[in-house]
JSON list of C-alpha atoms in Angstrom, two decimals:
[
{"chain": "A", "resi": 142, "resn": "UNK", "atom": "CA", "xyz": [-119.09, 242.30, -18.23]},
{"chain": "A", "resi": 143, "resn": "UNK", "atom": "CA", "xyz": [-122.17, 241.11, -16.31]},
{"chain": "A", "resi": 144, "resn": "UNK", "atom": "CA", "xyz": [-124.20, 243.98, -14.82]},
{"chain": "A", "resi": 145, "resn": "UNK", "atom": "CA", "xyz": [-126.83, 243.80, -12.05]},
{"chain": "A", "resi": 146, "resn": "UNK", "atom": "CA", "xyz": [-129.77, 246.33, -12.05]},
{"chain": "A", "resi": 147, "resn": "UNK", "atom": "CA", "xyz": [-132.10, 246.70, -9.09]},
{"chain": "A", "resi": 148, "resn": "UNK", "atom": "CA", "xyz": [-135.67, 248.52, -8.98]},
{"chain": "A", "resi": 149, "resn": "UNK", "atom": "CA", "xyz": [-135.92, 248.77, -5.64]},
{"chain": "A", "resi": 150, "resn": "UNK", "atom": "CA", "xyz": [-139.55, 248.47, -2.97]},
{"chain": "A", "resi": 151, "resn": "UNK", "atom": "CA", "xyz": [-140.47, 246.91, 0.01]},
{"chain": "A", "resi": 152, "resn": "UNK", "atom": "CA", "xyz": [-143.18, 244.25, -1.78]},
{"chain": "A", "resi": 153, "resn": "UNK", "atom": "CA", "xyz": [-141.72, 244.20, -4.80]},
{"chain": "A", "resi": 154, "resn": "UNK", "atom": "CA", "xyz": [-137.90, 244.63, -5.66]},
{"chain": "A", "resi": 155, "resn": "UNK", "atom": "CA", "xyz": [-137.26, 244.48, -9.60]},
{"chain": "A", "resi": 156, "resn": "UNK", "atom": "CA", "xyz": [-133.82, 242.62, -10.36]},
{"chain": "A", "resi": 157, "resn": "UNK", "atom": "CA", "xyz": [-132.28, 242.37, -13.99]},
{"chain": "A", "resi": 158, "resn": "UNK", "atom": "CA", "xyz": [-129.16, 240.95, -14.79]},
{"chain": "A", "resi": 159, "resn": "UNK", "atom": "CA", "xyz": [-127.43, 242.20, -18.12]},
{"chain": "A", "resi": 160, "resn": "UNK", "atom": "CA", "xyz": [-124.07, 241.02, -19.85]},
{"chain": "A", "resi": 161, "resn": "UNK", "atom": "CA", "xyz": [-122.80, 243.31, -22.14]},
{"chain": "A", "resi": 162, "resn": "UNK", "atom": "CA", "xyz": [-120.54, 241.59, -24.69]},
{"chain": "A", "resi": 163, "resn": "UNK", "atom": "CA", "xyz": [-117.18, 242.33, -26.38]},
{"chain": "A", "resi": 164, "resn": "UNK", "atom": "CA", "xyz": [-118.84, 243.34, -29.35]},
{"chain": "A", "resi": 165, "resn": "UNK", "atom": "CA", "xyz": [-121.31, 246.26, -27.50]},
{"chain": "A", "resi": 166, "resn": "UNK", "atom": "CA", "xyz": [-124.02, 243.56, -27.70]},
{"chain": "A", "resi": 167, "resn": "UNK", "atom": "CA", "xyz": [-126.36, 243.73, -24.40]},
{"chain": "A", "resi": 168, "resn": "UNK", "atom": "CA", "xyz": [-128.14, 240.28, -23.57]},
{"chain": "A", "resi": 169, "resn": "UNK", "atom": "CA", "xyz": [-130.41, 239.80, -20.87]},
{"chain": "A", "resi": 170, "resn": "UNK", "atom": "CA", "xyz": [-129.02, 236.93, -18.54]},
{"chain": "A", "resi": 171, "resn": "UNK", "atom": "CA", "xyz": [-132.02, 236.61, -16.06]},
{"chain": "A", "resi": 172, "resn": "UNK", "atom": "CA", "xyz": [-134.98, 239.42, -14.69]},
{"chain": "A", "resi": 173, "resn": "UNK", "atom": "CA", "xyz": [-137.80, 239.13, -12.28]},
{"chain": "A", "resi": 174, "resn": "UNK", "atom": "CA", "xyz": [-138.97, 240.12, -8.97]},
{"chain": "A", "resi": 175, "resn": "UNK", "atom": "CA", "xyz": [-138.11, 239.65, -4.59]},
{"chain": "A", "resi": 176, "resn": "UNK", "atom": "CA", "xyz": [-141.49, 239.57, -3.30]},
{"chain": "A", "resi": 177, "resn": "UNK", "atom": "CA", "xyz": [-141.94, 239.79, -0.20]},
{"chain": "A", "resi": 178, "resn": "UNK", "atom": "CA", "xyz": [-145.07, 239.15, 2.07]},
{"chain": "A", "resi": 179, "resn": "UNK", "atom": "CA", "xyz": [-147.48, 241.88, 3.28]},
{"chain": "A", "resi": 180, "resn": "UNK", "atom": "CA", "xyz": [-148.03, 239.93, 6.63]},
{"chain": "A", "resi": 181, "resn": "UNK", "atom": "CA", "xyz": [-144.16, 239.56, 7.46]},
{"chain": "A", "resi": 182, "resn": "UNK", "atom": "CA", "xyz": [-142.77, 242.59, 10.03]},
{"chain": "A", "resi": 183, "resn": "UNK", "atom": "CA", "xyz": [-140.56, 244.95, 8.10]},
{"chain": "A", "resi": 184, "resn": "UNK", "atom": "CA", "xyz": [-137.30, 243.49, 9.68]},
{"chain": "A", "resi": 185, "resn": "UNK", "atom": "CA", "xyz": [-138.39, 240.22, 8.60]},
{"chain": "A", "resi": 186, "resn": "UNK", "atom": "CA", "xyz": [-138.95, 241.50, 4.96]},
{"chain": "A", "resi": 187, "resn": "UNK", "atom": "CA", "xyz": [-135.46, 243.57, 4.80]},
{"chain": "A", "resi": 188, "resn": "UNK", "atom": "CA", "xyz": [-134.35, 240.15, 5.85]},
{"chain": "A", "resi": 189, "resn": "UNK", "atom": "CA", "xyz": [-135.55, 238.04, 3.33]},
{"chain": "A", "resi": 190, "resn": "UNK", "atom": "CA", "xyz": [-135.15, 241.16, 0.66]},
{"chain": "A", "resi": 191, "resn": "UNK", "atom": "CA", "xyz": [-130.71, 240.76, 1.60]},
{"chain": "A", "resi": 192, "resn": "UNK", "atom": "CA", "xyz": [-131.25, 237.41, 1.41]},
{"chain": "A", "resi": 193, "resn": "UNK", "atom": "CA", "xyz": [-132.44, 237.02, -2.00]},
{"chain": "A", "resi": 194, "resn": "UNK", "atom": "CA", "xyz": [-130.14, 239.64, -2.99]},
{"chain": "A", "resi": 195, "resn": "UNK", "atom": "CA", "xyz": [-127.33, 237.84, -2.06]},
{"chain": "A", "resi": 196, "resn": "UNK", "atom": "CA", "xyz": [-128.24, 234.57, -3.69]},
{"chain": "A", "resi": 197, "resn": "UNK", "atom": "CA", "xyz": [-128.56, 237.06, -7.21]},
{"chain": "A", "resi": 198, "resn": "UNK", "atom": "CA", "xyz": [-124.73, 237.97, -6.50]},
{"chain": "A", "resi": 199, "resn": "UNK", "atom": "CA", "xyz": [-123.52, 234.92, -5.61]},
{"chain": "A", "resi": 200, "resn": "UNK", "atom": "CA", "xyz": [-125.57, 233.29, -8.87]},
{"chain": "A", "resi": 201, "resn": "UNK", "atom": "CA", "xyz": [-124.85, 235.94, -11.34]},
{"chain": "A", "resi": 202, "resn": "UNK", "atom": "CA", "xyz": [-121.65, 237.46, -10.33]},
{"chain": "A", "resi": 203, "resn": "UNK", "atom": "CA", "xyz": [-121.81, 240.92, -11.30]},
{"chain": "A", "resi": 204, "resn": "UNK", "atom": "CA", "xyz": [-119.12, 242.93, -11.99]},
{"chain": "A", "resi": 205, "resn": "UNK", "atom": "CA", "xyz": [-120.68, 246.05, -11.96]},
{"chain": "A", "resi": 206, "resn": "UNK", "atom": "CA", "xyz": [-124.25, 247.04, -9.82]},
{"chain": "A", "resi": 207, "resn": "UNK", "atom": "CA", "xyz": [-126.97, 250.15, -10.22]},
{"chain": "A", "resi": 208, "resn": "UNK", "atom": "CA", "xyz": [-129.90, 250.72, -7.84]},
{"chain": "A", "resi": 209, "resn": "UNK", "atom": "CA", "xyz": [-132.70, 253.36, -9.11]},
{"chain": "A", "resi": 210, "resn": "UNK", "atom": "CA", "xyz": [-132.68, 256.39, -6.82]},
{"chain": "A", "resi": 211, "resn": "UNK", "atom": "CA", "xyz": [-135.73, 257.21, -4.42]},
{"chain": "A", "resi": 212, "resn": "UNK", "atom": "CA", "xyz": [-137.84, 260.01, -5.61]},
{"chain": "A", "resi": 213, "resn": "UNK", "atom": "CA", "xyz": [-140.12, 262.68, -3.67]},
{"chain": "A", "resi": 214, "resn": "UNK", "atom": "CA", "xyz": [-143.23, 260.27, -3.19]},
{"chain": "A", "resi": 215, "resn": "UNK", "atom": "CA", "xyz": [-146.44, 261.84, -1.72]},
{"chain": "A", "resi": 216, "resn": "UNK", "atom": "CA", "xyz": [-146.69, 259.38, 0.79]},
{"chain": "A", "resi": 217, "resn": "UNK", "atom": "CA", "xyz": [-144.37, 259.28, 3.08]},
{"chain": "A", "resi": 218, "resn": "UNK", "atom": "CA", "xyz": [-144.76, 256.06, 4.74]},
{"chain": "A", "resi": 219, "resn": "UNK", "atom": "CA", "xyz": [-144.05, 254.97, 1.20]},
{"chain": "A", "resi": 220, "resn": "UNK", "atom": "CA", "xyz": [-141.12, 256.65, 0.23]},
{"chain": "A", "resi": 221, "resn": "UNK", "atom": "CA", "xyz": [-139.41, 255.51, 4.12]},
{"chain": "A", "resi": 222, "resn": "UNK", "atom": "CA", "xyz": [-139.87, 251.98, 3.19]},
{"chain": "A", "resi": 223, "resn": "UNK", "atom": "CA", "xyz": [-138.54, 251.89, 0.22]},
{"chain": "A", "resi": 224, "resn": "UNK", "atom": "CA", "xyz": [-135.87, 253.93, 1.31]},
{"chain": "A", "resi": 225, "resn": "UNK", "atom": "CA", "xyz": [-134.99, 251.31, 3.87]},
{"chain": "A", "resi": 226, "resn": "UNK", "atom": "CA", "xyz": [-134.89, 248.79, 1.28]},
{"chain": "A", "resi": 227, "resn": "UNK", "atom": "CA", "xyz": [-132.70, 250.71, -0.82]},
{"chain": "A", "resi": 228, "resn": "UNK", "atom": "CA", "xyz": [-130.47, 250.76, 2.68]},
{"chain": "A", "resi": 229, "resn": "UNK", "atom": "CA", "xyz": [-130.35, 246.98, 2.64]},
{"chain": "A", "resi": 230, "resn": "UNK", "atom": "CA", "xyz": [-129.72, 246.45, -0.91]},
{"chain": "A", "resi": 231, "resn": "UNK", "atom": "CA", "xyz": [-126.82, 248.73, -1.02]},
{"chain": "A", "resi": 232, "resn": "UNK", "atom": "CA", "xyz": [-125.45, 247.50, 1.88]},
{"chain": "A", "resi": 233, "resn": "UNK", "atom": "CA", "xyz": [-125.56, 243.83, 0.68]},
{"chain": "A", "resi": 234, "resn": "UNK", "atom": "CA", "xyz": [-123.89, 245.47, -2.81]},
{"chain": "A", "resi": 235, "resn": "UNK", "atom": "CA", "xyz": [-120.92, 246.61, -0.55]},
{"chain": "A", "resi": 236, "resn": "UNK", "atom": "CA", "xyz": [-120.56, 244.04, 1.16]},
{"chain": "A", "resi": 237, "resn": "UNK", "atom": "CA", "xyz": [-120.15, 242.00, -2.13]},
{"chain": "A", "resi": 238, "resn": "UNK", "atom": "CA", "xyz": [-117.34, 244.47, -2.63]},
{"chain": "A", "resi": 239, "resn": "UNK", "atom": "CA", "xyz": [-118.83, 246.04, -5.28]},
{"chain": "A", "resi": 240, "resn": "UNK", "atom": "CA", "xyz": [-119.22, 249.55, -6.45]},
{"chain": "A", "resi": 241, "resn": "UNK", "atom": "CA", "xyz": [-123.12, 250.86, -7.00]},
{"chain": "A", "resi": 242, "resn": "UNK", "atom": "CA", "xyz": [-124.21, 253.53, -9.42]},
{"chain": "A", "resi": 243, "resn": "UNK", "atom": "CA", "xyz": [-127.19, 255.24, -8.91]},
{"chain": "A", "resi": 244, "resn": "UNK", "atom": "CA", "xyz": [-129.88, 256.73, -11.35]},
{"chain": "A", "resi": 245, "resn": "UNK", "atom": "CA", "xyz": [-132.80, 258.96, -10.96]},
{"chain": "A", "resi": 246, "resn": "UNK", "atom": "CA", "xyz": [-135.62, 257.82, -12.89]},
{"chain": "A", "resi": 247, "resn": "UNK", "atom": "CA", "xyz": [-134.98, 260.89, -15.28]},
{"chain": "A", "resi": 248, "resn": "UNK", "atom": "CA", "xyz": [-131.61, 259.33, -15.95]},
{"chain": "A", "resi": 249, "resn": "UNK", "atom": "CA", "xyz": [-132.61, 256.19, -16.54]},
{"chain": "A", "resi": 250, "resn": "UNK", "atom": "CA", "xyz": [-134.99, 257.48, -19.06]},
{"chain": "A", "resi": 251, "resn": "UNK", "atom": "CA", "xyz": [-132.61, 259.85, -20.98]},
{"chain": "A", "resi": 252, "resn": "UNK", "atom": "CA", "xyz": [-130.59, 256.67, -21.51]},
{"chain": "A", "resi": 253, "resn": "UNK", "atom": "CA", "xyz": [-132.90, 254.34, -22.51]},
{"chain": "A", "resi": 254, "resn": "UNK", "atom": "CA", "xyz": [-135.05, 256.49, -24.54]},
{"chain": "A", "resi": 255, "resn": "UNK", "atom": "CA", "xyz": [-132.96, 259.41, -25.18]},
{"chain": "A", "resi": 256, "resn": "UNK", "atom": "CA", "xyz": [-136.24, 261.59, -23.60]},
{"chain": "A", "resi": 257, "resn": "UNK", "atom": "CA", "xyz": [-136.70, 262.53, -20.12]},
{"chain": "A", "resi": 258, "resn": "UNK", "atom": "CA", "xyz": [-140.90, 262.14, -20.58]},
{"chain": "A", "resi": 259, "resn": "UNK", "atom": "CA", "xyz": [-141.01, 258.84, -22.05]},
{"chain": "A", "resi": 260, "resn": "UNK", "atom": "CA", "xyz": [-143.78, 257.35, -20.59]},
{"chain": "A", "resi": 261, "resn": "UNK", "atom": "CA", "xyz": [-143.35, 253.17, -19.10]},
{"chain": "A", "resi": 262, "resn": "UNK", "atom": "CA", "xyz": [-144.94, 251.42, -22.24]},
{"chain": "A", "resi": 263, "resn": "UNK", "atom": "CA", "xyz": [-142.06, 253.54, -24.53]},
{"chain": "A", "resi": 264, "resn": "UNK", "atom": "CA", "xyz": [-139.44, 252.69, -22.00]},
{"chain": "A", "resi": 265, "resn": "UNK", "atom": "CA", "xyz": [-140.34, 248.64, -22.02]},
{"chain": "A", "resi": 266, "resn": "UNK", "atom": "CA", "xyz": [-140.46, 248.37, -25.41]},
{"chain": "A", "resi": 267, "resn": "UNK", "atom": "CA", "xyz": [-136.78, 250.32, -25.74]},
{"chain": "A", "resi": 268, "resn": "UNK", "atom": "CA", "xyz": [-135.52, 247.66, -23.13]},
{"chain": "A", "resi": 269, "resn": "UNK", "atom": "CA", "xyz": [-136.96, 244.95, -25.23]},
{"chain": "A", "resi": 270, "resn": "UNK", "atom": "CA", "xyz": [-135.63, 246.30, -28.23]},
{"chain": "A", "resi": 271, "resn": "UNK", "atom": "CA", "xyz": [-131.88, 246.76, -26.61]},
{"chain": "A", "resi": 272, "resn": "UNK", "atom": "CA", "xyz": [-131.78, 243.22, -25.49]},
{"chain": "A", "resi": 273, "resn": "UNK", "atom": "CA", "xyz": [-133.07, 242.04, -28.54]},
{"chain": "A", "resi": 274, "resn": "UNK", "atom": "CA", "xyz": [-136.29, 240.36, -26.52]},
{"chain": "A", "resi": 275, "resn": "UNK", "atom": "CA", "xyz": [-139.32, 238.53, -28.52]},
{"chain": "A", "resi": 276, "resn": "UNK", "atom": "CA", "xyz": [-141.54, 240.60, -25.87]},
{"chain": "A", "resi": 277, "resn": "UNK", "atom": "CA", "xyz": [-141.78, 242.85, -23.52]},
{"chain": "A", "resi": 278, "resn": "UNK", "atom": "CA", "xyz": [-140.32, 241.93, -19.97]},
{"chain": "A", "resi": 279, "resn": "UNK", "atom": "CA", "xyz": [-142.39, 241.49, -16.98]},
{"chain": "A", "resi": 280, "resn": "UNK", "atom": "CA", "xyz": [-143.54, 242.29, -14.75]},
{"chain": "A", "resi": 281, "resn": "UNK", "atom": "CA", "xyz": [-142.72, 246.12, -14.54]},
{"chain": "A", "resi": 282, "resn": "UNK", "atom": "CA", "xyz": [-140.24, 246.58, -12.05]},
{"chain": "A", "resi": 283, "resn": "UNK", "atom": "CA", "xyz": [-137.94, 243.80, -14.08]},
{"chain": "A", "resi": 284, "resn": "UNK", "atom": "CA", "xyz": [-138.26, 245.83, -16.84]},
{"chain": "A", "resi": 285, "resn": "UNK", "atom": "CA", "xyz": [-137.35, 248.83, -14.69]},
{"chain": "A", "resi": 286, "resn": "UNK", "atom": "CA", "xyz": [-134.85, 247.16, -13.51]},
{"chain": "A", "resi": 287, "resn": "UNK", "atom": "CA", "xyz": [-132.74, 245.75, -16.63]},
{"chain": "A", "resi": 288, "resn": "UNK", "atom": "CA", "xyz": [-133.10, 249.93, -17.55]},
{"chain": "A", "resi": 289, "resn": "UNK", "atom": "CA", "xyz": [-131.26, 250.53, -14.94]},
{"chain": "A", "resi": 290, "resn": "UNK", "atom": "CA", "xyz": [-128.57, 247.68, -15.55]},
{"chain": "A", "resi": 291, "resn": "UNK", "atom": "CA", "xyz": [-128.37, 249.17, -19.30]},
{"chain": "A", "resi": 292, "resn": "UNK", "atom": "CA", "xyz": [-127.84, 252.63, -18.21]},
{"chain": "A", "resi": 293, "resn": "UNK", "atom": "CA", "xyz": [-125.11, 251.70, -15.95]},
{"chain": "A", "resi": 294, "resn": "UNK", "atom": "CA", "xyz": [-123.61, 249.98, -18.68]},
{"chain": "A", "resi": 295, "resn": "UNK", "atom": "CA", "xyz": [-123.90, 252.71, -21.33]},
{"chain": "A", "resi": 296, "resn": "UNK", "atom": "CA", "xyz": [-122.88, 255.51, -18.13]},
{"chain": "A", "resi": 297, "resn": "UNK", "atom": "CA", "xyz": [-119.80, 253.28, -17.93]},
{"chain": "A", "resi": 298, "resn": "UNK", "atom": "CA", "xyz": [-118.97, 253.50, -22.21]},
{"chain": "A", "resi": 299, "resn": "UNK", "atom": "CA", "xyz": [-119.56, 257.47, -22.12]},
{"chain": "A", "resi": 300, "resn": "UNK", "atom": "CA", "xyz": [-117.39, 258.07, -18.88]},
{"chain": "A", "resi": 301, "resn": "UNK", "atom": "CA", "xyz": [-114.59, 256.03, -20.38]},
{"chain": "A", "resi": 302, "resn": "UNK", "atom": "CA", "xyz": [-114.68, 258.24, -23.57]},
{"chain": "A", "resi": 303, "resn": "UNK", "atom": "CA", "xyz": [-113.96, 261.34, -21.61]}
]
């Protein structure tokens, strides 16, 4: 099963692509960042943001998607923006005809780390570990973002227990 994880932002979406084998083994596939430039108009960089999403899907095939869930941000102008890019990239998900699960950072950390407080450097090496990396993935929101993919995976083995 080939999971996509997404860290999503307006510059900077964090993508991660995990395949979890028969065996419980997790391997990382592919990770990195949409970028998308400070001087484009937001519709323009929502557009280029589905784009590149789409070209992930249709590369990758994912059977199974997770997008990190917007938390209270101080700044507000902030936390709209990325919560129109979350719009778009769960939008494009459906329209793949996938399904999306969706963590809190919290979650994502409980999962991971098995701690609620672990702090980003704990976090990327417990992703590194998991996937059996040489280093550390970067930058940070690909890191984020294979978290995510692994705690949709691992979400997925516990719910089927019960």
């Amino acid at each position: 099963m080939i999971a996509l994880g997404i860290d999503p932002g307006i510059a900077t979406t964090g993508y991660g692509v995990v395949r979890e084998e028969k065996t419980g083994q997790l391997t990382a596939l592919a990770y990195g960042v949409i970028l998308t430039p400070k001087t484009a108009s937001l519709p323009e960089r929502l557009q280029q943001l589905r784009s590149e999403l789409k070209g992930l899907l249709a590369e990758w095939q994912p059977q199974i998607c997770a997008v990190e869930e917007l938390f209270f941000a101080s700044n507000v102008k902030t936390a709209i923006t990325v919560g129109q890019a979350r719009g778009v990239i769960l939008l494009t998900i459906a329209d793949a005809g996938l399904s999306v699960g969706e963590y809190t950072p919290l979650q994502v950390k409980q999962a991971i780390s098995g701690y609620g407080q672990a702090d980003k450097k704990q976090m990327q090496e417990m992703v590194r570990m998991l996937l059996n990396l040489r280093t550390i993935p970067k930058p940070d929101d690909a890191a984020d973002a294979l978290a995510i993919a692994i705690t949709h995976i691992q979400m997925r083995r516990y719910n089927a227990l019960g």
